[in-house]
Amino acid sequence: MELSEYLASLNLPDWRYLSETGSTNDLALAWAGEGAADGSLVLADRQTAGRGRAGRHWMTKSGAAIAMSLVLRPAEAELAYIPRFTALATLGLVSALASKGLNAEIKWPNDVLLAGRKVAGVLVEAFWQGENLEALVVGMGVNVSRGALPPAEECRYPATTIEDERGESVDRWEILAGILHSIFTYRTNLTTDAFMAAWNEKLAFKGEQIAFRLANGQAKHAKVLKVQPDGRLALQVEGQTEPFLAAAGEIEMAGRDG
Ligand code: BTN
């Protein structure tokens, strides 16, 4: 099936597909400023300046990945739940992968893992007008086919693709449609306890001892407890429960630098 056929079934207000661009998040932020409606989608086959968390680079090779940015305009009732928009995207992918028989997990705050390796990352950025949060751009990059990954020595962490874990190729537009469908479904529950239950059910490293790398480079050894309703990660550090904001740091995965 063609991309346009998959997207037609989702009733998006509008979408744009680029064979090559710098960053779909940049295009979506600009489009949000020009009035893009809630649910407008930007896709690219190849990104030359994709951005990740903490200013990192995210590579998207042609034909092998999903690079998507969804413009969402939070309703009044959603404004108190902004950290949950990252989980919308990760949960959306977890659902889409479950329909392919794959059990994915969410590495707080913004990664999706298959068999303990990163298969996707999410970057949510905000478009402000004065003091008003006008829109969020929910950007996600998914490694679909084997060709999506850079050489192992260039990866900061263990990475994988859907094709590697499934043992056969998948149609990336079918996965994309599954992600979007699940995002829209989960969004109807965004403010509820059920949403947090779904997030925590898929939380990676739950109950496990991990190293939490703070933004200042220091590592804390801790046990992962849960994600709190405010989106902070509760860790047990030296017997005490401490909540951490997404900007505070991240769980370290064994890799080239960790
Ligand atoms: C991360 O793992 O740090 C997040 C990576 C997010 C990458 C996606 S690809 C589509 C969208 N456009 C971007 O420039 N970044 C996000």
PDB file of N, CA and C in Angstrom, residues 20-65:
ATOM      1  N   GLU A  20      13.949  14.794   1.126  1.00  0.00           N
ATOM      2  CA  GLU A  20      15.120  15.135   1.947  1.00  0.00           C
ATOM      3  C   GLU A  20      14.882  16.471   2.632  1.00  0.00           C
ATOM      4  N   THR A  21      15.281  16.531   3.900  1.00  0.00           N
ATOM      5  CA  THR A  21      15.217  17.816   4.607  1.00  0.00           C
ATOM      6  C   THR A  21      16.258  17.817   5.711  1.00  0.00           C
ATOM      7  N   GLY A  22      16.455  18.976   6.338  1.00  0.00           N
ATOM      8  CA  GLY A  22      17.364  19.032   7.483  1.00  0.00           C
ATOM      9  C   GLY A  22      16.745  18.275   8.645  1.00  0.00           C
ATOM     10  N   SER A  23      15.693  18.859   9.228  1.00  0.00           N
ATOM     11  CA  SER A  23      15.023  18.245  10.373  1.00  0.00           C
ATOM     12  C   SER A  23      13.508  18.420  10.210  1.00  0.00           C
ATOM     13  N   THR A  24      12.772  17.327  10.321  1.00  0.00           N
ATOM     14  CA  THR A  24      11.303  17.438  10.230  1.00  0.00           C
ATOM     15  C   THR A  24      10.758  18.260  11.401  1.00  0.00           C
ATOM     16  N   ASN A  25      11.442  18.237  12.549  1.00  0.00           N
ATOM     17  CA  ASN A  25      10.968  19.061  13.672  1.00  0.00           C
ATOM     18  C   ASN A  25      11.046  20.543  13.318  1.00  0.00           C
ATOM     19  N   ASP A  26      12.120  20.949  12.627  1.00  0.00           N
ATOM     20  CA  ASP A  26      12.228  22.363  12.231  1.00  0.00           C
ATOM     21  C   ASP A  26      11.083  22.749  11.305  1.00  0.00           C
ATOM     22  N   LEU A  27      10.785  21.872  10.336  1.00  0.00           N
ATOM     23  CA  LEU A  27       9.694  22.175   9.398  1.00  0.00           C
ATOM     24  C   LEU A  27       8.364  22.246  10.134  1.00  0.00           C
ATOM     25  N   ALA A  28       8.153  21.323  11.069  1.00  0.00           N
ATOM     26  CA  ALA A  28       6.878  21.283  11.795  1.00  0.00           C
ATOM     27  C   ALA A  28       6.743  22.500  12.711  1.00  0.00           C
ATOM     28  N   LEU A  29       7.846  22.939  13.319  1.00  0.00           N
ATOM     29  CA  LEU A  29       7.787  24.137  14.169  1.00  0.00           C
ATOM     30  C   LEU A  29       7.430  25.364  13.326  1.00  0.00           C
ATOM     31  N   ALA A  30       8.045  25.457  12.148  1.00  0.00           N
ATOM     32  CA  ALA A  30       7.746  26.588  11.263  1.00  0.00           C
ATOM     33  C   ALA A  30       6.291  26.526  10.812  1.00  0.00           C
ATOM     34  N   TRP A  31       5.832  25.327  10.497  1.00  0.00           N
ATOM     35  CA  TRP A  31       4.447  25.132  10.036  1.00  0.00           C
ATOM     36  C   TRP A  31       3.465  25.482  11.167  1.00  0.00           C
ATOM     37  N   ALA A  32       3.822  25.100  12.399  1.00  0.00           N
ATOM     38  CA  ALA A  32       2.978  25.446  13.554  1.00  0.00           C
ATOM     39  C   ALA A  32       2.829  26.971  13.630  1.00  0.00           C
ATOM     40  N   GLY A  33       3.923  27.679  13.366  1.00  0.00           N
ATOM     41  CA  GLY A  33       3.884  29.143  13.389  1.00  0.00           C
ATOM     42  C   GLY A  33       3.020  29.731  12.292  1.00  0.00           C
ATOM     43  N   GLU A  34       2.838  28.949  11.210  1.00  0.00           N
ATOM     44  CA  GLU A  34       1.984  29.427  10.102  1.00  0.00           C
ATOM     45  C   GLU A  34       0.548  28.933  10.266  1.00  0.00           C
ATOM     46  N   GLY A  35       0.267  28.261  11.405  1.00  0.00           N
ATOM     47  CA  GLY A  35      -1.125  27.886  11.685  1.00  0.00           C
ATOM     48  C   GLY A  35      -1.476  26.432  11.418  1.00  0.00           C
ATOM     49  N   ALA A  36      -0.485  25.544  11.269  1.00  0.00           N
ATOM     50  CA  ALA A  36      -0.815  24.123  11.023  1.00  0.00           C
ATOM     51  C   ALA A  36      -1.810  23.626  12.073  1.00  0.00           C
ATOM     52  N   ALA A  37      -2.798  22.895  11.603  1.00  0.00           N
ATOM     53  CA  ALA A  37      -3.849  22.402  12.515  1.00  0.00           C
ATOM     54  C   ALA A  37      -3.331  21.252  13.368  1.00  0.00           C
ATOM     55  N   ASP A  38      -3.992  21.036  14.488  1.00  0.00           N
ATOM     56  CA  ASP A  38      -3.709  19.896  15.365  1.00  0.00           C
ATOM     57  C   ASP A  38      -3.765  18.608  14.546  1.00  0.00           C
ATOM     58  N   GLY A  39      -2.682  17.821  14.601  1.00  0.00           N
ATOM     59  CA  GLY A  39      -2.657  16.557  13.868  1.00  0.00           C
ATOM     60  C   GLY A  39      -1.951  16.636  12.523  1.00  0.00           C
ATOM     61  N   SER A  40      -1.412  17.818  12.189  1.00  0.00           N
ATOM     62  CA  SER A  40      -0.675  17.944  10.913  1.00  0.00           C
ATOM     63  C   SER A  40       0.661  17.202  11.037  1.00  0.00           C
ATOM     64  N   LEU A  41       1.064  16.580   9.943  1.00  0.00           N
ATOM     65  CA  LEU A  41       2.220  15.672   9.993  1.00  0.00           C
ATOM     66  C   LEU A  41       3.281  16.057   8.962  1.00  0.00           C
ATOM     67  N   VAL A  42       4.546  16.013   9.392  1.00  0.00           N
ATOM     68  CA  VAL A  42       5.678  16.180   8.471  1.00  0.00           C
ATOM     69  C   VAL A  42       6.487  14.881   8.478  1.00  0.00           C
ATOM     70  N   LEU A  43       6.807  14.402   7.273  1.00  0.00           N
ATOM     71  CA  LEU A  43       7.605  13.186   7.127  1.00  0.00           C
ATOM     72  C   LEU A  43       8.767  13.457   6.196  1.00  0.00           C
ATOM     73  N   ALA A  44       9.874  12.786   6.435  1.00  0.00           N
ATOM     74  CA  ALA A  44      10.976  12.887   5.480  1.00  0.00           C
ATOM     75  C   ALA A  44      11.577  11.509   5.248  1.00  0.00           C
ATOM     76  N   ASP A  45      11.993  11.285   4.014  1.00  0.00           N
ATOM     77  CA  ASP A  45      12.661  10.015   3.706  1.00  0.00           C
ATOM     78  C   ASP A  45      14.083  10.051   4.253  1.00  0.00           C
ATOM     79  N   ARG A  46      14.718  11.206   4.155  1.00  0.00           N
ATOM     80  CA  ARG A  46      16.108  11.356   4.612  1.00  0.00           C
ATOM     81  C   ARG A  46      16.235  12.681   5.344  1.00  0.00           C
ATOM     82  N   GLN A  47      16.941  12.654   6.476  1.00  0.00           N
ATOM     83  CA  GLN A  47      17.217  13.903   7.209  1.00  0.00           C
ATOM     84  C   GLN A  47      18.719  14.118   7.233  1.00  0.00           C
ATOM     85  N   THR A  48      19.103  15.350   6.998  1.00  0.00           N
ATOM     86  CA  THR A  48      20.538  15.651   6.998  1.00  0.00           C
ATOM     87  C   THR A  48      20.976  16.339   8.292  1.00  0.00           C
ATOM     88  N   ALA A  49      20.030  16.866   9.050  1.00  0.00           N
ATOM     89  CA  ALA A  49      20.371  17.551  10.301  1.00  0.00           C
ATOM     90  C   ALA A  49      19.338  17.230  11.376  1.00  0.00           C
ATOM     91  N   GLY A  50      18.994  15.945  11.466  1.00  0.00           N
ATOM     92  CA  GLY A  50      18.014  15.513  12.473  1.00  0.00           C
ATOM     93  C   GLY A  50      18.578  15.776  13.868  1.00  0.00           C
ATOM     94  N   ARG A  51      17.677  16.165  14.766  1.00  0.00           N
ATOM     95  CA  ARG A  51      18.118  16.504  16.123  1.00  0.00           C
ATOM     96  C   ARG A  51      17.569  15.515  17.129  1.00  0.00           C
ATOM     97  N   GLY A  52      18.376  15.235  18.151  1.00  0.00           N
ATOM     98  CA  GLY A  52      17.939  14.380  19.251  1.00  0.00           C
ATOM     99  C   GLY A  52      18.044  15.118  20.567  1.00  0.00           C
ATOM    100  N   ARG A  53      17.804  14.379  21.613  1.00  0.00           N
ATOM    101  CA  ARG A  53      17.856  14.918  22.964  1.00  0.00           C
ATOM    102  C   ARG A  53      19.248  15.461  23.271  1.00  0.00           C
ATOM    103  N   ALA A  54      19.303  16.473  24.097  1.00  0.00           N
ATOM    104  CA  ALA A  54      20.564  17.047  24.575  1.00  0.00           C
ATOM    105  C   ALA A  54      21.456  17.503  23.415  1.00  0.00           C
ATOM    106  N   GLY A  55      20.836  18.001  22.351  1.00  0.00           N
ATOM    107  CA  GLY A  55      21.599  18.555  21.234  1.00  0.00           C
ATOM    108  C   GLY A  55      22.322  17.519  20.387  1.00  0.00           C
ATOM    109  N   ARG A  56      21.957  16.244  20.566  1.00  0.00           N
ATOM    110  CA  ARG A  56      22.635  15.207  19.776  1.00  0.00           C
ATOM    111  C   ARG A  56      22.121  15.179  18.346  1.00  0.00           C
ATOM    112  N   HIS A  57      22.910  14.563  17.485  1.00  0.00           N
ATOM    113  CA  HIS A  57      22.546  14.421  16.083  1.00  0.00           C
ATOM    114  C   HIS A  57      21.753  13.126  15.915  1.00  0.00           C
ATOM    115  N   TRP A  58      20.753  13.137  15.045  1.00  0.00           N
ATOM    116  CA  TRP A  58      19.997  11.907  14.759  1.00  0.00           C
ATOM    117  C   TRP A  58      20.035  11.683  13.250  1.00  0.00           C
ATOM    118  N   MET A  59      20.555  10.528  12.861  1.00  0.00           N
ATOM    119  CA  MET A  59      20.730  10.275  11.441  1.00  0.00           C
ATOM    120  C   MET A  59      19.514   9.538  10.862  1.00  0.00           C
ATOM    121  N   THR A  60      19.046   9.949   9.704  1.00  0.00           N
ATOM    122  CA  THR A  60      17.955   9.230   9.031  1.00  0.00           C
ATOM    123  C   THR A  60      18.379   8.960   7.594  1.00  0.00           C
ATOM    124  N   LYS A  61      18.618   7.665   7.292  1.00  0.00           N
ATOM    125  CA  LYS A  61      19.036   7.300   5.934  1.00  0.00           C
ATOM    126  C   LYS A  61      17.812   7.014   5.070  1.00  0.00           C
ATOM    127  N   SER A  62      17.945   7.280   3.799  1.00  0.00           N
ATOM    128  CA  SER A  62      16.844   7.104   2.858  1.00  0.00           C
ATOM    129  C   SER A  62      16.316   5.660   2.836  1.00  0.00           C
ATOM    130  N   GLY A  63      15.001   5.518   2.862  1.00  0.00           N
ATOM    131  CA  GLY A  63      14.354   4.216   2.663  1.00  0.00           C
ATOM    132  C   GLY A  63      14.400   3.269   3.847  1.00  0.00           C
ATOM    133  N   ALA A  64      15.083   3.656   4.937  1.00  0.00           N
ATOM    134  CA  ALA A  64      15.337   2.683   6.007  1.00  0.00           C
ATOM    135  C   ALA A  64      14.682   3.029   7.334  1.00  0.00           C
ATOM    136  N   ALA A  65      14.029   4.185   7.409  1.00  0.00           N
ATOM    137  CA  ALA A  65      13.601   4.664   8.728  1.00  0.00           C
ATOM    138  C   ALA A  65      12.314   5.477   8.615  1.00  0.00           C
TER     139      ALA A  65
END
